[in-house]
Amino acid sequence: MMADEEGRAEPEPCAPPLEADAEAAGDSELEFGIPLESNGYLLYRDRKEWADIEPVPQDDGPNPVVQIIYSEKFKDVYDYFRAVLQRDERSERAFKLTGDAIELNAANYTVWHFRRVLLQSLKKDLYEELNYITAIIEDQPKNYQVWHHRRVLVEWLKDSSRELEFIADILNQDAKNYHAWQHRQWVIQEFKLWDDELEYVEQLLKEDVRNNSVWNQRYFVISNTTGYDDPAVLEREVQYTLEMIKMVPHNESAWNYLKGILQDRGLSKYPGLLEQLLDLQPSHSSPYLIAFLVDIYEDKLDNQCENKEETLNKALELCEILAKEKDIIRKEYWKYIGRSLKSKHSPNVEQNVPTEIEEQ
């Protein structure tokens, strides 16, 4: 090292600071004739080891309507990627090129596909690739292509040991990440990892009972394990959901789950459900509770219940409450539901005096 007049150390002449010089020069050539980008990156067209490749420019047609202005680096990388793809070159340099292409656009499906071809052809370490894709997903967790790439790697490795913990880390960042939930469902189903999933779901619901993705996962797990045909399982789920509803009455996710597990069995046929909801109404009223009651009464009417006129009147009264007080933004919908119920189930619909809900 040498010192300047103020005593600061400077690099030796034989080792010029490439990055510093390049930054000062922008995209201009260095003194020894090698063009570099401002961060010291050497374009592929200027690399001696790529001299044998003729880059293939992107073909936007003779009259592109809205032509994208790519950076010089982007054009360079993808021109050379198209060239190696066209030649189907299975080489280490082509593999490294896919890494540069992914860094510029991790959503390019073709690059990921060719990278997988190279992984197999070059017999690359798949666990090293798994670490690579882990870092990218952590940076871009809502990218379809990166999750698909991870799934293929796990399939090839036949090893799911890292997956549930990794997905849980991603869900800690965003508990409603669709891609993470989709991957989790595939892993659980593919490798039969059902045992502790319901416990995991319950923990997430304790953290956020409104998370519709977790309610969906609960339905997925039970549907693929015990099912809902066992009366004990169904009763457990009904009571669990009602407890969650008591905590947050205006939580639509829980109401959707309750309706989802009962509607094929008949909402009005489940023992004691109507009575439990009526008991909740004074202290835990919400648009969702009242709408559920309308659904129960409609189901009773469809099944030719006794006291049909009384049941219809209860349903119409609730539709009016929803339209005028509890769900005003959808008042036209509830007016329509009221008219439909009346038209379908009133024996003297033509003689009936219009209700207040119809007149307004």
CSV table of C-alpha atoms in Angstrom, one decimal:
chain,number,residue,atom,x,y,z
A,1,MET,CA,0.0,0.0,0.0
A,2,MET,CA,1.0,3.6,-0.6
A,3,ALA,CA,0.0,6.7,1.3
A,4,ASP,CA,-1.0,10.1,-0.2
A,5,GLU,CA,0.1,13.5,1.2
A,6,GLU,CA,-2.5,13.3,4.0
A,7,GLY,CA,-1.4,9.9,5.0
A,8,ARG,CA,-4.4,7.9,3.6
A,9,ALA,CA,-3.8,4.5,2.2
A,10,GLU,CA,-4.2,4.0,-1.5
A,11,PRO,CA,-4.3,0.8,-3.6
A,12,GLU,CA,-1.2,-0.4,-5.3
A,13,PRO,CA,-0.9,0.6,-9.0
A,14,CYS,CA,-1.0,-3.1,-10.0
A,15,ALA,CA,-4.5,-3.6,-8.4
A,16,PRO,CA,-6.8,-0.8,-9.7
A,17,PRO,CA,-10.0,-0.5,-7.8
A,18,LEU,CA,-12.4,-1.7,-10.5
A,19,GLU,CA,-15.7,-0.9,-8.7
A,20,ALA,CA,-14.7,2.5,-7.6
A,21,ASP,CA,-13.4,3.4,-11.1
A,22,ALA,CA,-16.4,2.0,-12.8
A,23,GLU,CA,-18.7,4.0,-10.4
A,24,ALA,CA,-16.9,7.2,-11.3
A,25,ALA,CA,-17.0,6.4,-15.0
A,26,GLY,CA,-20.6,5.3,-15.2
A,27,ASP,CA,-21.0,3.0,-18.2
A,28,SER,CA,-17.8,4.2,-19.9
A,29,GLU,CA,-14.7,2.0,-20.5
A,30,LEU,CA,-12.0,1.6,-18.0
A,31,GLU,CA,-8.5,2.5,-18.8
A,32,PHE,CA,-7.6,-1.0,-19.8
A,33,GLY,CA,-10.6,-1.2,-22.2
A,34,ILE,CA,-13.2,-3.4,-20.4
A,35,PRO,CA,-16.7,-1.8,-20.2
A,36,LEU,CA,-18.3,-2.2,-16.8
A,37,GLU,CA,-21.6,-1.1,-15.4
A,38,SER,CA,-21.5,1.3,-12.5
A,39,ASN,CA,-21.4,-1.5,-9.9
A,40,GLY,CA,-18.6,-3.3,-11.7
A,41,TYR,CA,-20.8,-5.8,-13.5
A,42,LEU,CA,-19.4,-7.0,-16.8
A,43,LEU,CA,-21.9,-7.3,-19.7
A,44,TYR,CA,-22.1,-10.7,-21.3
A,45,ARG,CA,-21.3,-9.3,-24.7
A,46,ASP,CA,-17.9,-8.1,-23.3
A,47,ARG,CA,-17.0,-11.4,-21.7
A,48,LYS,CA,-14.3,-13.4,-23.5
A,49,GLU,CA,-15.9,-16.7,-22.5
A,50,TRP,CA,-19.1,-15.8,-24.3
A,51,ALA,CA,-17.5,-14.6,-27.5
A,52,ASP,CA,-18.8,-17.8,-29.3
A,53,ILE,CA,-22.4,-16.9,-28.7
A,54,GLU,CA,-24.5,-14.7,-31.0
A,55,PRO,CA,-27.1,-12.9,-28.8
A,56,VAL,CA,-30.7,-13.2,-29.9
A,57,PRO,CA,-32.5,-9.9,-29.4
A,58,GLN,CA,-36.2,-9.8,-28.4
A,59,ASP,CA,-38.5,-9.7,-31.3
A,60,ASP,CA,-41.3,-7.2,-30.7
A,61,GLY,CA,-42.4,-7.3,-34.3
A,62,PRO,CA,-42.1,-4.5,-36.9
A,63,ASN,CA,-44.4,-2.1,-35.2
A,64,PRO,CA,-44.5,-2.5,-31.4
A,65,VAL,CA,-47.4,-0.7,-29.9
A,66,VAL,CA,-46.0,-0.1,-26.4
A,67,GLN,CA,-42.4,-1.0,-26.4
A,68,ILE,CA,-40.8,-1.6,-23.0
A,69,ILE,CA,-37.6,0.3,-22.4
A,70,TYR,CA,-35.3,-2.3,-20.9
A,71,SER,CA,-32.0,-1.5,-19.2
A,72,GLU,CA,-28.8,-2.3,-21.0
A,73,LYS,CA,-28.1,-5.0,-18.5
A,74,PHE,CA,-31.6,-6.6,-18.9
A,75,LYS,CA,-31.3,-6.6,-22.7
A,76,ASP,CA,-27.8,-8.1,-22.5
A,77,VAL,CA,-28.7,-10.9,-20.1
A,78,TYR,CA,-31.9,-11.9,-21.9
A,79,ASP,CA,-30.4,-11.7,-25.4
A,80,TYR,CA,-27.8,-14.2,-24.3
A,81,PHE,CA,-30.4,-16.3,-22.4
A,82,ARG,CA,-32.5,-16.6,-25.6
A,83,ALA,CA,-29.3,-17.6,-27.5
A,84,VAL,CA,-28.4,-20.5,-25.1
A,85,LEU,CA,-32.1,-21.6,-24.9
A,86,GLN,CA,-32.2,-21.7,-28.7
A,87,ARG,CA,-29.0,-23.8,-28.7
A,88,ASP,CA,-30.2,-25.9,-25.8
A,89,GLU,CA,-26.8,-25.4,-24.2
A,90,ARG,CA,-26.5,-27.6,-21.1
A,91,SER,CA,-23.4,-25.9,-19.5
A,92,GLU,CA,-22.3,-24.4,-16.2
A,93,ARG,CA,-22.2,-21.0,-17.8
A,94,ALA,CA,-25.8,-21.3,-19.0
A,95,PHE,CA,-26.8,-22.3,-15.4
A,96,LYS,CA,-25.1,-19.1,-14.0
A,97,LEU,CA,-26.8,-17.1,-16.8
A,98,THR,CA,-30.2,-18.3,-15.5
A,99,GLY,CA,-29.3,-16.9,-12.1
A,100,ASP,CA,-28.6,-13.5,-13.6
A,101,ALA,CA,-31.9,-13.7,-15.6
A,102,ILE,CA,-33.8,-14.6,-12.4
A,103,GLU,CA,-32.3,-11.8,-10.5
A,104,LEU,CA,-33.7,-9.4,-13.1
A,105,ASN,CA,-37.1,-11.0,-13.4
A,106,ALA,CA,-37.9,-13.9,-11.0
A,107,ALA,CA,-41.4,-14.2,-12.6
A,108,ASN,CA,-40.1,-15.4,-16.0
A,109,TYR,CA,-41.4,-19.0,-16.3
A,110,THR,CA,-39.2,-19.9,-19.2
A,111,VAL,CA,-36.0,-19.1,-17.3
A,112,TRP,CA,-37.2,-21.3,-14.4
A,113,HIS,CA,-38.1,-24.2,-16.7
A,114,PHE,CA,-34.7,-24.1,-18.4
A,115,ARG,CA,-32.9,-23.8,-15.0
A,116,ARG,CA,-34.7,-27.1,-14.0
A,117,VAL,CA,-33.5,-28.7,-17.2
A,118,LEU,CA,-30.0,-27.7,-16.3
A,119,LEU,CA,-30.3,-28.8,-12.7
A,120,GLN,CA,-30.9,-32.3,-13.9
A,121,SER,CA,-28.5,-32.3,-16.9
A,122,LEU,CA,-25.6,-31.0,-14.8
A,123,LYS,CA,-26.6,-33.1,-11.8
A,124,LYS,CA,-26.6,-30.1,-9.5
A,125,ASP,CA,-27.0,-30.3,-5.7
A,126,LEU,CA,-30.7,-30.0,-5.2
A,127,TYR,CA,-30.4,-29.1,-1.6
A,128,GLU,CA,-28.2,-26.2,-2.6
A,129,GLU,CA,-30.9,-25.2,-5.0
A,130,LEU,CA,-33.5,-25.5,-2.3
A,131,ASN,CA,-31.5,-23.0,-0.2
A,132,TYR,CA,-31.4,-20.7,-3.3
A,133,ILE,CA,-35.1,-20.8,-3.8
A,134,THR,CA,-35.7,-20.2,-0.1
A,135,ALA,CA,-33.9,-16.9,-0.2
A,136,ILE,CA,-35.8,-15.8,-3.3
A,137,ILE,CA,-39.2,-16.7,-1.8
A,138,GLU,CA,-38.4,-14.8,1.4
A,139,ASP,CA,-37.8,-11.8,-0.8
A,140,GLN,CA,-40.7,-12.4,-3.3
A,141,PRO,CA,-43.3,-14.5,-1.4
A,142,LYS,CA,-46.1,-13.8,-3.8
A,143,ASN,CA,-44.5,-15.0,-7.0
A,144,TYR,CA,-46.2,-18.1,-8.7
A,145,GLN,CA,-43.0,-19.3,-10.4
A,146,VAL,CA,-40.8,-19.5,-7.3
A,147,TRP,CA,-43.3,-21.6,-5.4
A,148,HIS,CA,-43.7,-23.9,-8.4
A,149,HIS,CA,-39.9,-24.3,-8.6
A,150,ARG,CA,-39.8,-25.2,-4.9
A,151,ARG,CA,-42.6,-27.8,-5.3
A,152,VAL,CA,-40.6,-29.5,-8.2
A,153,LEU,CA,-37.5,-29.6,-6.0
A,154,VAL,CA,-39.4,-31.2,-3.1
A,155,GLU,CA,-40.9,-33.7,-5.5
A,156,TRP,CA,-37.4,-34.6,-6.9
A,157,LEU,CA,-35.9,-34.8,-3.4
A,158,LYS,CA,-38.9,-36.7,-2.0
A,159,ASP,CA,-38.1,-34.8,1.2
A,160,SER,CA,-40.6,-32.5,2.9
A,161,SER,CA,-38.7,-32.2,6.2
A,162,ARG,CA,-38.1,-28.4,5.7
A,163,GLU,CA,-41.4,-27.4,4.3
A,164,LEU,CA,-43.9,-26.9,7.1
A,165,GLU,CA,-41.5,-24.9,9.2
A,166,PHE,CA,-40.5,-22.8,6.1
A,167,ILE,CA,-44.1,-22.2,5.2
A,168,ALA,CA,-44.9,-21.2,8.8
A,169,ASP,CA,-42.1,-18.6,8.6
A,170,ILE,CA,-43.6,-17.1,5.4
A,171,LEU,CA,-47.1,-17.1,7.0
A,172,ASN,CA,-45.7,-15.3,10.0
A,173,GLN,CA,-45.0,-12.4,7.6
A,174,ASP,CA,-48.4,-12.6,5.9
A,175,ALA,CA,-50.9,-15.1,7.3
A,176,LYS,CA,-53.1,-14.8,4.2
A,177,ASN,CA,-50.4,-15.5,1.6
A,178,TYR,CA,-52.4,-17.6,-1.0
A,179,HIS,CA,-49.2,-19.2,-2.5
A,180,ALA,CA,-47.9,-20.3,0.9
A,181,TRP,CA,-51.3,-21.9,1.8
A,182,GLN,CA,-51.5,-23.6,-1.6
A,183,HIS,CA,-48.0,-25.0,-1.1
A,184,ARG,CA,-48.8,-26.1,2.4
A,185,GLN,CA,-51.9,-28.0,1.3
A,186,TRP,CA,-49.9,-29.8,-1.4
A,187,VAL,CA,-47.1,-30.8,1.0
A,188,ILE,CA,-49.5,-32.1,3.6
A,189,GLN,CA,-51.5,-34.0,1.1
A,190,GLU,CA,-48.5,-35.4,-0.9
A,191,PHE,CA,-46.5,-36.5,2.2
A,192,LYS,CA,-49.5,-37.3,4.5
A,193,LEU,CA,-48.5,-34.8,7.2
A,194,TRP,CA,-52.0,-34.4,8.7
A,195,ASP,CA,-51.2,-35.2,12.3
A,196,ASP,CA,-50.5,-31.8,13.8
A,197,GLU,CA,-52.1,-29.6,11.3
A,198,LEU,CA,-55.4,-29.0,13.1
A,199,GLU,CA,-53.4,-27.9,16.2
A,200,TYR,CA,-51.5,-25.5,14.0
A,201,VAL,CA,-54.8,-24.1,12.6
A,202,GLU,CA,-56.2,-23.6,16.0
A,203,GLN,CA,-53.1,-21.6,17.1
A,204,LEU,CA,-53.5,-19.3,14.1
A,205,LEU,CA,-57.1,-18.8,14.8
A,206,LYS,CA,-56.3,-17.8,18.3
A,207,GLU,CA,-53.9,-15.2,16.8
A,208,ASP,CA,-56.5,-14.0,14.2
A,209,VAL,CA,-60.0,-15.4,14.3
A,210,ARG,CA,-60.9,-13.4,11.2
A,211,ASN,CA,-58.3,-15.1,8.9
A,212,ASN,CA,-60.4,-16.7,6.2
A,213,SER,CA,-57.4,-18.6,4.9
A,214,VAL,CA,-57.1,-20.4,8.2
A,215,TRP,CA,-60.8,-21.3,8.3
A,216,ASN,CA,-60.4,-22.7,4.8
A,217,GLN,CA,-57.4,-24.7,6.0
A,218,ARG,CA,-59.5,-26.1,8.9
A,219,TYR,CA,-62.1,-27.3,6.4
A,220,PHE,CA,-59.4,-28.7,4.2
A,221,VAL,CA,-57.8,-30.7,7.0
A,222,ILE,CA,-61.0,-32.1,8.4
A,223,SER,CA,-62.5,-32.9,5.0
A,224,ASN,CA,-59.3,-35.0,4.2
A,225,THR,CA,-59.1,-36.7,7.6
A,226,THR,CA,-62.1,-37.5,9.8
A,227,GLY,CA,-64.6,-35.9,7.5
A,228,TYR,CA,-67.9,-34.3,8.9
A,229,ASP,CA,-70.1,-37.4,8.7
A,230,ASP,CA,-69.2,-38.5,12.2
A,231,PRO,CA,-71.8,-36.7,14.5
A,232,ALA,CA,-69.2,-36.2,17.2
A,233,VAL,CA,-66.9,-34.4,14.8
A,234,LEU,CA,-69.7,-32.2,13.4
A,235,GLU,CA,-70.9,-31.3,16.9
A,236,ARG,CA,-67.4,-30.4,17.9
A,237,GLU,CA,-67.0,-28.1,14.9
A,238,VAL,CA,-70.4,-26.5,15.3
A,239,GLN,CA,-69.7,-25.7,19.0
A,240,TYR,CA,-66.1,-24.6,18.3
A,241,THR,CA,-67.3,-22.2,15.6
A,242,LEU,CA,-70.1,-20.8,17.8
A,243,GLU,CA,-67.5,-20.1,20.5
A,244,MET,CA,-65.4,-18.2,18.0
A,245,ILE,CA,-68.5,-16.3,16.9
A,246,LYS,CA,-69.2,-15.3,20.5
A,247,MET,CA,-65.7,-13.8,20.6
A,248,VAL,CA,-66.1,-11.8,17.4
A,249,PRO,CA,-69.8,-11.7,16.3
A,250,HIS,CA,-69.1,-9.7,13.1
A,251,ASN,CA,-66.5,-12.2,11.8
A,252,GLU,CA,-67.9,-13.3,8.5
A,253,SER,CA,-65.2,-16.1,8.1
A,254,ALA,CA,-66.6,-18.1,11.0
A,255,TRP,CA,-70.2,-17.8,9.8
A,256,ASN,CA,-69.1,-18.9,6.3
A,257,TYR,CA,-67.4,-22.0,7.9
A,258,LEU,CA,-70.5,-22.8,9.9
A,259,LYS,CA,-72.8,-22.6,6.9
A,260,GLY,CA,-70.3,-24.6,4.8
A,261,ILE,CA,-70.2,-27.6,7.1
A,262,LEU,CA,-74.0,-27.7,7.6
A,263,GLN,CA,-75.7,-26.5,4.4
A,264,ASP,CA,-75.5,-29.9,2.6
A,265,ARG,CA,-77.1,-31.5,5.7
A,266,GLY,CA,-79.9,-28.9,6.0
A,267,LEU,CA,-79.4,-25.9,8.2
A,268,SER,CA,-82.8,-26.3,9.9
A,269,LYS,CA,-82.2,-30.0,10.6
A,270,TYR,CA,-79.2,-29.6,12.9
A,271,PRO,CA,-80.5,-30.2,16.5
A,272,GLY,CA,-80.6,-27.1,18.7
A,273,LEU,CA,-78.8,-24.8,16.2
A,274,LEU,CA,-81.8,-22.4,15.7
A,275,GLU,CA,-82.3,-22.2,19.5
A,276,GLN,CA,-78.6,-21.4,20.1
A,277,LEU,CA,-78.6,-18.6,17.5
A,278,LEU,CA,-81.8,-17.1,18.9
A,279,ASP,CA,-80.2,-17.1,22.3
A,280,LEU,CA,-77.2,-15.3,20.9
A,281,GLN,CA,-79.2,-12.7,19.0
A,282,PRO,CA,-79.9,-10.2,21.9
A,283,SER,CA,-76.2,-10.0,23.0
A,284,HIS,CA,-74.3,-10.9,19.9
A,285,SER,CA,-76.4,-9.6,17.0
A,286,SER,CA,-74.8,-9.0,13.6
A,287,PRO,CA,-75.8,-9.0,10.0
A,288,TYR,CA,-74.3,-12.4,9.6
A,289,LEU,CA,-76.3,-13.9,12.5
A,290,ILE,CA,-79.6,-12.5,11.2
A,291,ALA,CA,-78.8,-13.6,7.6
A,292,PHE,CA,-78.1,-17.1,9.0
A,293,LEU,CA,-81.4,-17.1,10.7
A,294,VAL,CA,-83.1,-16.2,7.3
A,295,ASP,CA,-81.3,-19.1,5.7
A,296,ILE,CA,-82.5,-21.5,8.5
A,297,TYR,CA,-86.1,-20.3,8.1
A,298,GLU,CA,-85.9,-20.6,4.3
A,299,ASP,CA,-84.6,-24.2,4.7
A,300,LYS,CA,-87.5,-24.9,7.0
A,301,LEU,CA,-89.9,-23.5,4.4
A,302,ASP,CA,-88.3,-25.6,1.6
A,303,ASN,CA,-88.8,-28.7,3.7
A,304,GLN,CA,-92.5,-28.1,4.3
A,305,CYS,CA,-92.3,-27.2,7.9
A,306,GLU,CA,-95.2,-26.9,10.3
A,307,ASN,CA,-96.4,-23.4,11.0
A,308,LYS,CA,-95.4,-22.3,7.5
A,309,GLU,CA,-97.0,-18.9,7.7
A,310,GLU,CA,-95.4,-18.1,11.0
A,311,THR,CA,-92.0,-19.2,9.8
A,312,LEU,CA,-92.4,-17.1,6.6
A,313,ASN,CA,-93.4,-14.0,8.7
A,314,LYS,CA,-90.2,-14.5,10.8
A,315,ALA,CA,-88.1,-14.6,7.7
A,316,LEU,CA,-89.7,-11.5,6.2
A,317,GLU,CA,-89.3,-9.6,9.5
A,318,LEU,CA,-85.6,-10.4,9.5
A,319,CYS,CA,-85.2,-9.4,5.9
A,320,GLU,CA,-86.8,-6.1,6.8
A,321,ILE,CA,-84.4,-5.6,9.8
A,322,LEU,CA,-81.4,-6.3,7.5
A,323,ALA,CA,-82.6,-3.9,4.8
A,324,LYS,CA,-83.5,-1.1,7.2
A,325,GLU,CA,-81.0,-1.4,10.1
A,326,LYS,CA,-78.3,-4.1,10.0
A,327,ASP,CA,-77.2,-4.4,6.4
A,328,ILE,CA,-78.4,-1.2,4.7
A,329,ILE,CA,-75.7,-1.3,2.0
A,330,ARG,CA,-77.4,-4.4,0.7
A,331,LYS,CA,-81.0,-3.3,1.2
A,332,GLU,CA,-82.0,-4.0,-2.3
A,333,TYR,CA,-80.7,-7.6,-2.0
A,334,TRP,CA,-82.7,-8.2,1.2
A,335,LYS,CA,-85.8,-6.7,-0.4
A,336,TYR,CA,-85.4,-9.1,-3.3
A,337,ILE,CA,-84.9,-12.1,-0.8
A,338,GLY,CA,-88.1,-11.0,1.0
A,339,ARG,CA,-90.1,-10.8,-2.3
A,340,SER,CA,-88.7,-14.2,-3.4
A,341,LEU,CA,-89.7,-15.9,-0.1
A,342,LYS,CA,-93.1,-14.4,-0.2
A,343,SER,CA,-93.7,-15.3,-3.8
A,344,LYS,CA,-92.5,-18.9,-3.3
A,345,HIS,CA,-94.1,-19.7,0.1
A,346,SER,CA,-97.1,-17.4,0.6
A,347,PRO,CA,-100.4,-19.3,-0.3
A,348,ASN,CA,-102.2,-16.1,-1.1
A,349,VAL,CA,-99.4,-14.0,-2.5
A,350,GLU,CA,-101.6,-12.0,-4.9
A,351,GLN,CA,-104.0,-10.9,-2.1
A,352,ASN,CA,-101.3,-10.0,0.4
A,353,VAL,CA,-100.8,-6.4,1.3
A,354,PRO,CA,-97.2,-5.3,0.4
A,355,THR,CA,-94.9,-5.2,3.4
A,356,GLU,CA,-93.1,-2.1,4.4
A,357,ILE,CA,-89.9,-3.6,3.0
A,358,GLU,CA,-91.4,-3.7,-0.5
A,359,GLU,CA,-92.9,-0.2,-0.3
A,360,GLN,CA,-89.6,1.6,0.5
